[in-house]
Amino acid sequence: MKFWLGWVGILSLVSAAVLSLSALSTLSEISLHGLLRASDSLASVQDPSYSALEMPTCVCGKYYRKDQYLTRHERKCEVVLKRAREAFEAGQEYERQSKLPHMDTGEGGSTPHPDNGTTVSMDIETSVHLPMIETARTATIAMAPDSSTRRSHHVRQPTWKVVDMLPEEPEPPPAPPSPAPAPLDSTSPVPDTDPVETRLPITTEKLKVPADSFGIMRIYPAVPTPVSPTSGPNPFFRLPHTSLSSPIFSSQPVTEIIHPFPNLSSWRFAYHHWMGSRSKSLDDQEALQTLITRPDFSTADLVGVDFRQLDKQLEDTPLPWQDRHNGWRESTLTIGIPSGVKQTLAAKKAAAAEARVSARTETLPDEPAEINVEGHHFEIPGFWHRSITQVITSVFGHNTDSKDFHFHPYEKWYQRPGVDGPPEQVYDELFTTQAFLDADAQLQSSPHEPGCTLPRAVAALMFASDSTHVAQFGQAKLWPGYLYVGNQLKYTRAKPSSRAAHHIAYIPSLPRNIQDFVRQVKDDKGASAPLLTHCRRELFHAAWEKLLDEEFLEAYQHGLVIKCMDGIVRRIYPRIFVYSADYPEKVLIATIRDMGGCPCPRCLVTIENLGYLGRKEDRGCRIDKVRNDNNDRQNKITTARKIIYQDGYVVNSEKVEDLLKSESLIPTKNTFSPLAQFRFNLFVMLAVDLMHEFELGVWKVVFAHLIRILEAADATLVLELNQRFRLVPIFGKSTIRRFSENVSEMKKLAARDFEDILQCAIPCFKGLLPSPHNEQLLDLLYTLVAWHSIAKFRLQTESSLKVLDTLTTWLGKELQRFQGVTCAAFETRETEQEYAARGRAEARWQSCKDPPVTRPAIGTSNTGRRHRTFNLKRYKVHALGDYVSTIHMMGTTDSYSTQISELEHRRLKVQYQHTNKNQATGQIVSMDVREAEMRRMAQELVESGVEVPGFKPKELEEVDEIRITTHVSASKEQRHRNTRYLGPWLAGNATDPAFTDFLLRLQAHIQGRLKEHILTAIPTAAITPGELEFYFRDERIYQHSTIRFHFTTYDLQRDQDLINPTTDKCNVLVSLGRCDGAAAKLHPFGYARVIGVFHAQLEHRFSYDPVRLDFLWVRWYSHHDAWGGGDELRRLDPLQFVPRYSSDAFGFLDPSHVIRGCHIIPAYSDGTTTELLGPSMARHPDGDHVYYYANRFVDRDMASRYLGHGVGHSPGSRADPEPAIYELSDEDEEENFGEVEPLDNEIEMMGEELDMDELADLDDEERVEGETIEGVEDQYEEY
């Protein structure tokens, strides 16, 4: 205290002395000179227009934004104290001098004397050179005594700031000459011959669009019409999966738009009824309340309005481009029933005599034309369908979604930025595939229609159909047919809310009275199972014959002239690319036998070779024995039908079998065969189906047999497995959900549930089986989940497809090893659930017999449970080998997965619930018409400026710029409830080991970031660690419950992860920068568990206002390099918490260094421990698990980061690719583990062939259970 009083007294004397001297000006100039030199060196860098006199500045050269900061600093500034002493001595010297003339100071602080030329030098330091301080990454922190004596076993690598690139628009191609306005009304039909002024000049030169910042370039074969400048649905400043359409404002008055509704209030009321919620919920109540309380809603307008009559008018009043009832019509299907009576010589003579008598009989002139159907005609009413050509005309010419259609295909190429080498092709959308390019090239090279010079384009048709249950109780089924347009972006097409699925047909089931009809034809003989199966096949193709009518074939050859939504008149040619269906539907479409001798609908592989996935002979079969709808095949079917319908043989007679069985053909004419004249191969359109073939196919079979193995080894292992799955942490919005039920029972599991089980299976199965079966099982599980994740990529490159091809070979080898080694070591039987299900199936089968047979009661002992072996002779195993070639030809699997049509079933089921269940199909059609009209009216009203509650067109969706542009989004809340006063808070947690050196660590972390922040604003600022002073405003920080990280995914979309320290979603993936040299083999990522999310308001001398800094309080994981992980070892990456005595156990993390959230699963087999950390808020009460696993397969984006082939991932946020790992050797394709086990006696368990209904029921049970799970659509809005 005396020290400060002494210096205050000295400063007072100095001030008095200076004021009393006549030489005051000289002293002021000298001191001000040094002051300005110091302050200008900093202020001029920050702002050239800023005046140094405007900032409080210390004589040592430091400047401050506020006086209080300067005062606080001057109390201990050595330069100020030194200057004070020098000023006091100088004042005494000036006092001894009587008079001195005023002199200007020169450079360096010297005072020239003009009278004698000498110089009086004042040693005043005008600038200070300060060394740079260390950042928080390398700053050392004094540790507690108990930890300072122990050496850390782990040295944490410095984290790296994530520079996340945003999706952007590529450079637009050169615009072709603008077309002259077409003298056509947009609502009137376009004639076949159009005026010459509507055409555009057609160019045939290739157009290359320059690469964007991601390295994506496009190559168009030609540019006949304007091309959309966007490479995807998500350019800069756009939300994920939103359209780029600009609204076309309607000029019609509101009364015409809402016709036949008399006023806007009645229309709003009807819109709420048809387009609102279909259930009584709180949301529906709020929506209704909002509607009736609107200022522009009048209840008086509803008085006397007959809404039932309006609904009928809405259905029966077609628009100019539509038929009545929106093109829907009801038809009767006719199929032929063979008599089964062989034509003897006497019968042939009698038939000839009858024909001669008939020829002499006079024919009535008005007799209807005979239907060209062989056999006895059986009529099936109730087939509702639409004209495909009218749907195409409506979609391309009048649907606002078509503004985003791609009419011309292009190749997409990827050149990794900063990497030398040739570019590689990218596969994602259908209009970037080889199939679309070939179809367009064939069309553009064909002759024009006579007198027509319009630009031509392909309408890519994608069909889907599937029988589905529509009632929770009972046997009510519908068999809808859907049409999707491949010119549309798949991110829009895959969402049911976009209404991109166009319902074109509802195929009826085979009626029950067919048995009565067959008995009349066959003299009281009922229909056999093979005959009923044949009739169902005939019914399916009779329905498609109605759809692929003469009008469609005419359009397929000559095109449809349509004025598209972009104002250009084109000739649109429909082309069929994909038919999405499960296996029972595929064999119907391909007209082959279900699991016959050659069960594949794409090649002629025999059933004995189905399990040889990945071998050379398997690869050769897919190339050398592809199916082709040639004349030889069609002639065989024609001959077989003649044998059945004319010669009277039954459908499964030996004569028919000898003709068709070698290729598993059936005696049914294929409706798609007439398209062969246009070089169409119907077998190519039957694309792979990841959901049914893998998730509900191969993986489900493997998982079911693993349960049998665990029961055979020890029944308690199944209980342990269920417990582990229940403990698996959740992740993402709905990526990994809680396994609340026993997974071993597989009750009510959808495809996405089996996917979650697969993604979390490795930690849960590890250690349950003894060695070496445990290691073999882990190899199999890793290969399965790796193959599944890459096969499901929404954007593929040549590199990723090469990895997928290698994994296919590995998967085939691991499946064969699993069958030959692990499965052979255990005697497996049916599980209790399988035994009970088999009993119910047998009871249903016996009940269909005539007379019914009663099955004995089912027991539960092992004596009644059959032996079950693992079967590889399945079509779904064989289908996995076609994924690489299909992606090359048709694009990524998400574009044509049956999951899209399964999601559309949900809307169908909701509509069914609102019918009276009597002839429900017609009522569903009426609902579809009303909803389509209401949606069209809503679109036009919004474009006219009328607000429609609940309608959010994608053109007018709000853009959340914060979500798009920023990588981190944290709360700004600063209230008492989230305030943490540092002193009391730290004192209250002093015994918690997580709080050891909390403040020291935080200060070191903030110093490095604050320095970076200051240098960003003032690049030349000289800062040393000791002189970078900052203060927590009011000595407090603010804690938040969550923080969001936004990132660009591998397929150039934007996504986000929510981190909440109090839930399972508390782990983050941290960037460690780019490794080179010896560090290239180090693990590319860091992992941390977030303990708290904070921000602080910091005060320092370089800013007037406090600076906000967000930081994460984390507990670090260390990567267990001794074990390792990855595709080469086929193991997940092992992690362990850094022990508490290490300096890296806890720390603070800059949120900008976080890549995204990550999924960490405990290694349950290694148990728990309390040695890594004592009782603490940062630890579970029961302790930590000894080891953890980083789940690299939790979603597609995460898998792509580890693989290193993500196009949208910036350097530092992904691993470096390792192509050498995926090089196949001859041994990989030739290794043999013995012959594949014979086919299980599953289908033939009753000793005779099951009919198609039984097979469809078995498959439908899986699909219906899958459809009951909510939230499946979220998969198309994630990652």
mmCIF file with all atom_site columns, C-alpha atoms in Angstrom, residues 286-389:
data_model
loop_
_atom_site.group_PDB
_atom_site.id
_atom_site.type_symbol
_atom_site.label_atom_id
_atom_site.label_alt_id
_atom_site.label_comp_id
_atom_site.label_asym_id
_atom_site.label_entity_id
_atom_site.label_seq_id
_atom_site.pdbx_PDB_ins_code
_atom_site.Cartn_x
_atom_site.Cartn_y
_atom_site.Cartn_z
_atom_site.occupancy
_atom_site.B_iso_or_equiv
_atom_site.pdbx_formal_charge
_atom_site.auth_seq_id
_atom_site.auth_comp_id
_atom_site.auth_asym_id
_atom_site.auth_atom_id
_atom_site.pdbx_PDB_model_num
ATOM 1   C CA . GLU A 1 286 ? -55.502 -26.744 -33.292 1.00 0.00 ? 286 GLU A CA 1
ATOM 2   C CA . ALA A 1 287 ? -55.658 -26.690 -37.085 1.00 0.00 ? 287 ALA A CA 1
ATOM 3   C CA . LEU A 1 288 ? -59.453 -26.575 -37.002 1.00 0.00 ? 288 LEU A CA 1
ATOM 4   C CA . GLN A 1 289 ? -59.390 -23.826 -34.386 1.00 0.00 ? 289 GLN A CA 1
ATOM 5   C CA . THR A 1 290 ? -56.966 -21.814 -36.502 1.00 0.00 ? 290 THR A CA 1
ATOM 6   C CA . LEU A 1 291 ? -59.232 -22.234 -39.513 1.00 0.00 ? 291 LEU A CA 1
ATOM 7   C CA . ILE A 1 292 ? -62.528 -21.140 -37.963 1.00 0.00 ? 292 ILE A CA 1
ATOM 8   C CA . THR A 1 293 ? -60.957 -18.181 -36.147 1.00 0.00 ? 293 THR A CA 1
ATOM 9   C CA . ARG A 1 294 ? -59.351 -16.700 -39.249 1.00 0.00 ? 294 ARG A CA 1
ATOM 10  C CA . PRO A 1 295 ? -60.566 -13.173 -40.025 1.00 0.00 ? 295 PRO A CA 1
ATOM 11  C CA . ASP A 1 296 ? -61.343 -14.110 -43.624 1.00 0.00 ? 296 ASP A CA 1
ATOM 12  C CA . PHE A 1 297 ? -63.274 -17.259 -42.669 1.00 0.00 ? 297 PHE A CA 1
ATOM 13  C CA . SER A 1 298 ? -67.044 -16.878 -42.452 1.00 0.00 ? 298 SER A CA 1
ATOM 14  C CA . THR A 1 299 ? -69.208 -19.637 -41.047 1.00 0.00 ? 299 THR A CA 1
ATOM 15  C CA . ALA A 1 300 ? -72.178 -18.064 -42.820 1.00 0.00 ? 300 ALA A CA 1
ATOM 16  C CA . ASP A 1 301 ? -70.600 -19.096 -46.125 1.00 0.00 ? 301 ASP A CA 1
ATOM 17  C CA . LEU A 1 302 ? -71.000 -22.745 -45.119 1.00 0.00 ? 302 LEU A CA 1
ATOM 18  C CA . VAL A 1 303 ? -74.749 -22.535 -44.611 1.00 0.00 ? 303 VAL A CA 1
ATOM 19  C CA . GLY A 1 304 ? -76.573 -24.584 -47.228 1.00 0.00 ? 304 GLY A CA 1
ATOM 20  C CA . VAL A 1 305 ? -73.433 -25.894 -48.913 1.00 0.00 ? 305 VAL A CA 1
ATOM 21  C CA . ASP A 1 306 ? -73.815 -29.547 -49.978 1.00 0.00 ? 306 ASP A CA 1
ATOM 22  C CA . PHE A 1 307 ? -70.257 -30.833 -49.687 1.00 0.00 ? 307 PHE A CA 1
ATOM 23  C CA . ARG A 1 308 ? -71.157 -34.325 -50.885 1.00 0.00 ? 308 ARG A CA 1
ATOM 24  C CA . GLN A 1 309 ? -72.491 -32.881 -54.106 1.00 0.00 ? 309 GLN A CA 1
ATOM 25  C CA . LEU A 1 310 ? -69.383 -30.707 -54.427 1.00 0.00 ? 310 LEU A CA 1
ATOM 26  C CA . ASP A 1 311 ? -67.159 -33.779 -54.036 1.00 0.00 ? 311 ASP A CA 1
ATOM 27  C CA . LYS A 1 312 ? -69.034 -35.483 -56.885 1.00 0.00 ? 312 LYS A CA 1
ATOM 28  C CA . GLN A 1 313 ? -68.656 -32.414 -59.067 1.00 0.00 ? 313 GLN A CA 1
ATOM 29  C CA . LEU A 1 314 ? -64.971 -32.279 -58.197 1.00 0.00 ? 314 LEU A CA 1
ATOM 30  C CA . GLU A 1 315 ? -64.536 -35.831 -59.449 1.00 0.00 ? 315 GLU A CA 1
ATOM 31  C CA . ASP A 1 316 ? -66.696 -35.499 -62.566 1.00 0.00 ? 316 ASP A CA 1
ATOM 32  C CA . THR A 1 317 ? -65.455 -32.118 -63.807 1.00 0.00 ? 317 THR A CA 1
ATOM 33  C CA . PRO A 1 318 ? -62.264 -32.799 -65.745 1.00 0.00 ? 318 PRO A CA 1
ATOM 34  C CA . LEU A 1 319 ? -59.639 -30.234 -66.555 1.00 0.00 ? 319 LEU A CA 1
ATOM 35  C CA . PRO A 1 320 ? -58.856 -29.598 -70.244 1.00 0.00 ? 320 PRO A CA 1
ATOM 36  C CA . TRP A 1 321 ? -55.959 -32.077 -70.237 1.00 0.00 ? 321 TRP A CA 1
ATOM 37  C CA . GLN A 1 322 ? -57.776 -34.768 -68.241 1.00 0.00 ? 322 GLN A CA 1
ATOM 38  C CA . ASP A 1 323 ? -60.550 -37.266 -68.723 1.00 0.00 ? 323 ASP A CA 1
ATOM 39  C CA . ARG A 1 324 ? -63.473 -37.542 -66.387 1.00 0.00 ? 324 ARG A CA 1
ATOM 40  C CA . HIS A 1 325 ? -62.544 -38.805 -62.928 1.00 0.00 ? 325 HIS A CA 1
ATOM 41  C CA . ASN A 1 326 ? -58.934 -37.672 -63.468 1.00 0.00 ? 326 ASN A CA 1
ATOM 42  C CA . GLY A 1 327 ? -58.446 -40.389 -66.041 1.00 0.00 ? 327 GLY A CA 1
ATOM 43  C CA . TRP A 1 328 ? -59.486 -43.254 -63.775 1.00 0.00 ? 328 TRP A CA 1
ATOM 44  C CA . ARG A 1 329 ? -61.773 -45.895 -65.241 1.00 0.00 ? 329 ARG A CA 1
ATOM 45  C CA . GLU A 1 330 ? -63.016 -49.293 -64.167 1.00 0.00 ? 330 GLU A CA 1
ATOM 46  C CA . SER A 1 331 ? -62.556 -52.281 -66.448 1.00 0.00 ? 331 SER A CA 1
ATOM 47  C CA . THR A 1 332 ? -63.174 -55.995 -66.408 1.00 0.00 ? 332 THR A CA 1
ATOM 48  C CA . LEU A 1 333 ? -60.261 -58.366 -66.888 1.00 0.00 ? 333 LEU A CA 1
ATOM 49  C CA . THR A 1 334 ? -60.713 -61.622 -68.782 1.00 0.00 ? 334 THR A CA 1
ATOM 50  C CA . ILE A 1 335 ? -58.435 -64.604 -68.333 1.00 0.00 ? 335 ILE A CA 1
ATOM 51  C CA . GLY A 1 336 ? -58.556 -68.001 -69.987 1.00 0.00 ? 336 GLY A CA 1
ATOM 52  C CA . ILE A 1 337 ? -59.184 -71.183 -67.996 1.00 0.00 ? 337 ILE A CA 1
ATOM 53  C CA . PRO A 1 338 ? -57.851 -74.311 -69.708 1.00 0.00 ? 338 PRO A CA 1
ATOM 54  C CA . SER A 1 339 ? -60.355 -77.144 -69.839 1.00 0.00 ? 339 SER A CA 1
ATOM 55  C CA . GLY A 1 340 ? -57.861 -79.863 -69.049 1.00 0.00 ? 340 GLY A CA 1
ATOM 56  C CA . VAL A 1 341 ? -59.607 -82.209 -71.444 1.00 0.00 ? 341 VAL A CA 1
ATOM 57  C CA . LYS A 1 342 ? -57.340 -83.848 -74.008 1.00 0.00 ? 342 LYS A CA 1
ATOM 58  C CA . GLN A 1 343 ? -58.493 -83.679 -77.619 1.00 0.00 ? 343 GLN A CA 1
ATOM 59  C CA . THR A 1 344 ? -58.999 -87.235 -78.813 1.00 0.00 ? 344 THR A CA 1
ATOM 60  C CA . LEU A 1 345 ? -59.647 -88.072 -82.449 1.00 0.00 ? 345 LEU A CA 1
ATOM 61  C CA . ALA A 1 346 ? -63.378 -88.435 -81.857 1.00 0.00 ? 346 ALA A CA 1
ATOM 62  C CA . ALA A 1 347 ? -63.507 -85.139 -80.023 1.00 0.00 ? 347 ALA A CA 1
ATOM 63  C CA . LYS A 1 348 ? -61.672 -83.413 -82.849 1.00 0.00 ? 348 LYS A CA 1
ATOM 64  C CA . LYS A 1 349 ? -64.165 -84.794 -85.403 1.00 0.00 ? 349 LYS A CA 1
ATOM 65  C CA . ALA A 1 350 ? -67.100 -83.661 -83.284 1.00 0.00 ? 350 ALA A CA 1
ATOM 66  C CA . ALA A 1 351 ? -65.609 -80.183 -82.942 1.00 0.00 ? 351 ALA A CA 1
ATOM 67  C CA . ALA A 1 352 ? -65.074 -79.954 -86.716 1.00 0.00 ? 352 ALA A CA 1
ATOM 68  C CA . ALA A 1 353 ? -68.681 -80.964 -87.398 1.00 0.00 ? 353 ALA A CA 1
ATOM 69  C CA . GLU A 1 354 ? -69.917 -78.376 -84.943 1.00 0.00 ? 354 GLU A CA 1
ATOM 70  C CA . ALA A 1 355 ? -67.792 -75.747 -86.621 1.00 0.00 ? 355 ALA A CA 1
ATOM 71  C CA . ARG A 1 356 ? -69.298 -76.570 -90.025 1.00 0.00 ? 356 ARG A CA 1
ATOM 72  C CA . VAL A 1 357 ? -72.832 -76.268 -88.656 1.00 0.00 ? 357 VAL A CA 1
ATOM 73  C CA . SER A 1 358 ? -71.937 -73.032 -87.014 1.00 0.00 ? 358 SER A CA 1
ATOM 74  C CA . ALA A 1 359 ? -70.527 -71.649 -90.263 1.00 0.00 ? 359 ALA A CA 1
ATOM 75  C CA . ARG A 1 360 ? -73.876 -72.190 -92.044 1.00 0.00 ? 360 ARG A CA 1
ATOM 76  C CA . THR A 1 361 ? -75.717 -70.310 -89.298 1.00 0.00 ? 361 THR A CA 1
ATOM 77  C CA . GLU A 1 362 ? -76.433 -66.643 -89.976 1.00 0.00 ? 362 GLU A CA 1
ATOM 78  C CA . THR A 1 363 ? -74.303 -64.400 -87.807 1.00 0.00 ? 363 THR A CA 1
ATOM 79  C CA . LEU A 1 364 ? -75.915 -61.449 -86.080 1.00 0.00 ? 364 LEU A CA 1
ATOM 80  C CA . PRO A 1 365 ? -74.384 -58.167 -87.256 1.00 0.00 ? 365 PRO A CA 1
ATOM 81  C CA . ASP A 1 366 ? -74.303 -56.595 -83.795 1.00 0.00 ? 366 ASP A CA 1
ATOM 82  C CA . GLU A 1 367 ? -72.438 -59.466 -82.074 1.00 0.00 ? 367 GLU A CA 1
ATOM 83  C CA . PRO A 1 368 ? -69.543 -58.031 -80.037 1.00 0.00 ? 368 PRO A CA 1
ATOM 84  C CA . ALA A 1 369 ? -66.015 -58.765 -81.142 1.00 0.00 ? 369 ALA A CA 1
ATOM 85  C CA . GLU A 1 370 ? -64.520 -61.877 -79.604 1.00 0.00 ? 370 GLU A CA 1
ATOM 86  C CA . ILE A 1 371 ? -61.900 -61.301 -76.915 1.00 0.00 ? 371 ILE A CA 1
ATOM 87  C CA . ASN A 1 372 ? -58.520 -62.677 -77.915 1.00 0.00 ? 372 ASN A CA 1
ATOM 88  C CA . VAL A 1 373 ? -58.126 -64.930 -74.886 1.00 0.00 ? 373 VAL A CA 1
ATOM 89  C CA . GLU A 1 374 ? -57.556 -68.654 -75.064 1.00 0.00 ? 374 GLU A CA 1
ATOM 90  C CA . GLY A 1 375 ? -59.598 -71.140 -73.064 1.00 0.00 ? 375 GLY A CA 1
ATOM 91  C CA . HIS A 1 376 ? -62.814 -70.582 -71.184 1.00 0.00 ? 376 HIS A CA 1
ATOM 92  C CA . HIS A 1 377 ? -63.284 -66.907 -70.427 1.00 0.00 ? 377 HIS A CA 1
ATOM 93  C CA . PHE A 1 378 ? -63.460 -65.953 -66.794 1.00 0.00 ? 378 PHE A CA 1
ATOM 94  C CA . GLU A 1 379 ? -64.219 -62.290 -66.066 1.00 0.00 ? 379 GLU A CA 1
ATOM 95  C CA . ILE A 1 380 ? -62.793 -60.437 -63.070 1.00 0.00 ? 380 ILE A CA 1
ATOM 96  C CA . PRO A 1 381 ? -64.463 -57.036 -62.491 1.00 0.00 ? 381 PRO A CA 1
ATOM 97  C CA . GLY A 1 382 ? -63.187 -54.093 -60.465 1.00 0.00 ? 382 GLY A CA 1
ATOM 98  C CA . PHE A 1 383 ? -59.899 -53.290 -62.202 1.00 0.00 ? 383 PHE A CA 1
ATOM 99  C CA . TRP A 1 384 ? -59.320 -49.571 -61.681 1.00 0.00 ? 384 TRP A CA 1
ATOM 100 C CA . HIS A 1 385 ? -56.595 -48.059 -63.840 1.00 0.00 ? 385 HIS A CA 1
ATOM 101 C CA . ARG A 1 386 ? -55.422 -44.907 -65.621 1.00 0.00 ? 386 ARG A CA 1
ATOM 102 C CA . SER A 1 387 ? -53.911 -44.264 -69.009 1.00 0.00 ? 387 SER A CA 1
ATOM 103 C CA . ILE A 1 388 ? -50.141 -43.998 -68.686 1.00 0.00 ? 388 ILE A CA 1
ATOM 104 C CA . THR A 1 389 ? -49.931 -41.561 -71.591 1.00 0.00 ? 389 THR A CA 1
#
